[in-house]
Amino acid sequence: MKSSITLFLVNAVFFVIVAVAYGFFTDFTEMVGFPALLLTGVMSAMIGVYLWLTDRRVGRQPQDSEQAEISDADADYGFFSPWSWWPIACAGSAAVAFYGIAMGWWIFPFGAVLGLVSLVGLSYEHDRGDHAH
C-alpha cells in the first residue's frame, strides 16, 4: 500500500503543478484544461490521503513485505453466483439507459425501469426459489 500512496500523492503534486503552468500559459482564459487538470490532481490527492489513512488504521499489509507469499494476501472476497443471469440483465438495462441518454431521452425511462427490476432481481436472487438461504 505504501507504493500506491506514494504514486497517488506524486501524481497529485504533478497534476497541480501542470495545471498552474497550463493556466499561466493560457492566461487562465481557457476554462476547460486548467480546471480539469486541477481536479485530476485533487482527486488523486483524495485517493492518496484515503489510502494513507487506511494504511494507518489497518497496519502493515502483505504487499508491503518483500518476503510475503501470494497466499498471505488470500482473503474472502465474497460470494458470487456463477449461474446467475441477473448481471446480464443489469448490463442490458444499463446499455438501454445509456443509449437513451445518447439518442433520445424518451428511451431512458425504459432502461431505468429495467435497471430497477434487474437490481432487485440480483439483490434478492438468494431469497426465493431453489437457492434460497
CSV table of C-alpha atoms in Angstrom, one decimal:
chain,number,residue,atom,x,y,z
A,1,MET,CA,0.0,0.0,0.0
A,2,LYS,CA,3.0,2.3,0.6
A,3,SER,CA,3.8,2.4,-3.1
A,4,SER,CA,0.2,3.2,-4.0
A,5,ILE,CA,0.2,6.1,-1.5
A,6,THR,CA,3.4,7.4,-3.0
A,7,LEU,CA,2.1,7.0,-6.6
A,8,PHE,CA,-1.1,8.9,-6.0
A,9,LEU,CA,0.4,11.7,-3.9
A,10,VAL,CA,3.2,12.2,-6.5
A,11,ASN,CA,0.5,12.3,-9.2
A,12,ALA,CA,-1.4,14.9,-7.2
A,13,VAL,CA,1.6,17.2,-7.0
A,14,PHE,CA,2.4,16.7,-10.7
A,15,PHE,CA,-1.1,17.5,-11.9
A,16,VAL,CA,-1.4,20.6,-9.7
A,17,ILE,CA,1.9,21.9,-11.0
A,18,VAL,CA,0.9,21.1,-14.6
A,19,ALA,CA,-2.5,22.8,-14.0
A,20,VAL,CA,-0.9,26.0,-12.7
A,21,ALA,CA,1.7,26.1,-15.6
A,22,TYR,CA,-1.1,25.5,-18.1
A,23,GLY,CA,-3.1,28.3,-16.6
A,24,PHE,CA,-0.2,30.7,-16.8
A,25,PHE,CA,0.5,29.7,-20.5
A,26,THR,CA,-3.2,30.3,-21.4
A,27,ASP,CA,-3.6,33.4,-19.2
A,28,PHE,CA,-6.4,31.4,-17.4
A,29,THR,CA,-8.7,32.2,-20.3
A,30,GLU,CA,-9.2,28.6,-21.4
A,31,MET,CA,-11.6,27.3,-18.9
A,32,VAL,CA,-11.5,23.5,-19.6
A,33,GLY,CA,-7.9,22.4,-19.4
A,34,PHE,CA,-7.0,24.3,-16.2
A,35,PRO,CA,-9.9,23.1,-14.1
A,36,ALA,CA,-9.7,19.5,-15.5
A,37,LEU,CA,-6.0,19.2,-14.6
A,38,LEU,CA,-6.6,20.8,-11.2
A,39,LEU,CA,-9.4,18.5,-10.4
A,40,THR,CA,-7.4,15.5,-11.6
A,41,GLY,CA,-4.7,16.5,-9.1
A,42,VAL,CA,-7.3,17.0,-6.3
A,43,MET,CA,-8.9,13.6,-7.0
A,44,SER,CA,-5.5,11.9,-7.0
A,45,ALA,CA,-4.7,13.6,-3.6
A,46,MET,CA,-8.1,12.3,-2.3
A,47,ILE,CA,-7.2,8.8,-3.2
A,48,GLY,CA,-3.7,9.1,-1.8
A,49,VAL,CA,-5.0,10.5,1.5
A,50,TYR,CA,-7.6,7.8,1.8
A,51,LEU,CA,-5.0,5.1,1.2
A,52,TRP,CA,-2.7,6.8,3.8
A,53,LEU,CA,-5.5,6.9,6.4
A,54,THR,CA,-6.4,3.3,5.7
A,55,ASP,CA,-2.8,2.2,6.0
A,56,ARG,CA,-2.6,3.9,9.4
A,57,ARG,CA,-5.7,2.2,10.6
A,58,VAL,CA,-5.1,-1.3,9.2
A,59,GLY,CA,-1.4,-1.6,9.6
A,60,ARG,CA,1.2,-3.4,7.5
A,61,GLN,CA,-0.2,-5.4,4.6
A,62,PRO,CA,1.4,-8.5,2.9
A,63,GLN,CA,2.0,-6.4,-0.3
A,64,ASP,CA,4.3,-4.2,1.7
A,65,SER,CA,6.7,-7.0,2.7
A,66,GLU,CA,9.4,-8.3,0.4
A,67,GLN,CA,9.2,-11.8,2.0
A,68,ALA,CA,5.4,-12.2,1.6
A,69,GLU,CA,3.9,-15.1,-0.3
A,70,ILE,CA,0.9,-14.9,-2.6
A,71,SER,CA,-1.2,-16.9,-0.1
A,72,ASP,CA,-0.6,-14.3,2.6
A,73,ALA,CA,-3.0,-11.9,0.8
A,74,ASP,CA,-5.6,-14.5,0.2
A,75,ALA,CA,-8.9,-13.4,1.7
A,76,ASP,CA,-12.6,-14.0,1.3
A,77,TYR,CA,-13.8,-11.7,-1.4
A,78,GLY,CA,-17.4,-12.5,-1.1
A,79,PHE,CA,-20.0,-14.8,-2.5
A,80,PHE,CA,-20.7,-14.8,-6.3
A,81,SER,CA,-23.2,-16.9,-8.2
A,82,PRO,CA,-21.6,-18.3,-11.3
A,83,TRP,CA,-25.0,-19.5,-12.6
A,84,SER,CA,-26.8,-16.1,-12.2
A,85,TRP,CA,-28.3,-14.4,-15.3
A,86,TRP,CA,-29.1,-11.1,-13.4
A,87,PRO,CA,-25.7,-9.4,-14.2
A,88,ILE,CA,-26.5,-9.8,-17.9
A,89,ALA,CA,-29.9,-8.2,-17.3
A,90,CYS,CA,-28.2,-5.3,-15.3
A,91,ALA,CA,-25.8,-4.8,-18.2
A,92,GLY,CA,-28.5,-4.8,-20.8
A,93,SER,CA,-30.6,-2.3,-18.9
A,94,ALA,CA,-27.6,0.0,-18.4
A,95,ALA,CA,-27.0,-0.2,-22.1
A,96,VAL,CA,-30.6,0.8,-22.8
A,97,ALA,CA,-30.4,3.7,-20.4
A,98,PHE,CA,-27.1,5.0,-21.8
A,99,TYR,CA,-28.5,4.6,-25.3
A,100,GLY,CA,-31.4,6.7,-24.2
A,101,ILE,CA,-29.2,9.4,-22.9
A,102,ALA,CA,-27.2,9.5,-26.2
A,103,MET,CA,-30.0,9.1,-28.7
A,104,GLY,CA,-33.3,10.2,-27.2
A,105,TRP,CA,-34.4,10.9,-23.6
A,106,TRP,CA,-37.7,9.0,-24.2
A,107,ILE,CA,-35.8,5.7,-24.2
A,108,PHE,CA,-34.1,6.4,-20.8
A,109,PRO,CA,-37.1,5.6,-18.5
A,110,PHE,CA,-37.4,2.2,-20.1
A,111,GLY,CA,-33.7,1.5,-19.2
A,112,ALA,CA,-34.2,2.9,-15.7
A,113,VAL,CA,-37.2,0.7,-15.0
A,114,LEU,CA,-35.4,-2.4,-16.4
A,115,GLY,CA,-32.4,-1.4,-14.3
A,116,LEU,CA,-34.5,-1.3,-11.1
A,117,VAL,CA,-36.1,-4.6,-11.9
A,118,SER,CA,-32.8,-6.3,-12.6
A,119,LEU,CA,-31.1,-4.8,-9.5
A,120,VAL,CA,-34.0,-6.1,-7.3
A,121,GLY,CA,-33.6,-9.5,-9.0
A,122,LEU,CA,-29.9,-9.5,-8.4
A,123,SER,CA,-30.2,-8.4,-4.8
A,124,TYR,CA,-32.9,-11.0,-3.9
A,125,GLU,CA,-31.9,-13.9,-6.0
A,126,HIS,CA,-30.9,-16.0,-3.0
A,127,ASP,CA,-34.1,-15.2,-1.1
A,128,ARG,CA,-36.5,-17.1,-3.3
A,129,GLY,CA,-36.6,-20.3,-5.3
A,130,ASP,CA,-34.2,-23.2,-5.3
A,131,HIS,CA,-31.2,-21.2,-4.0
A,132,ALA,CA,-33.0,-19.5,-1.0
A,133,HIS,CA,-31.0,-19.3,2.2
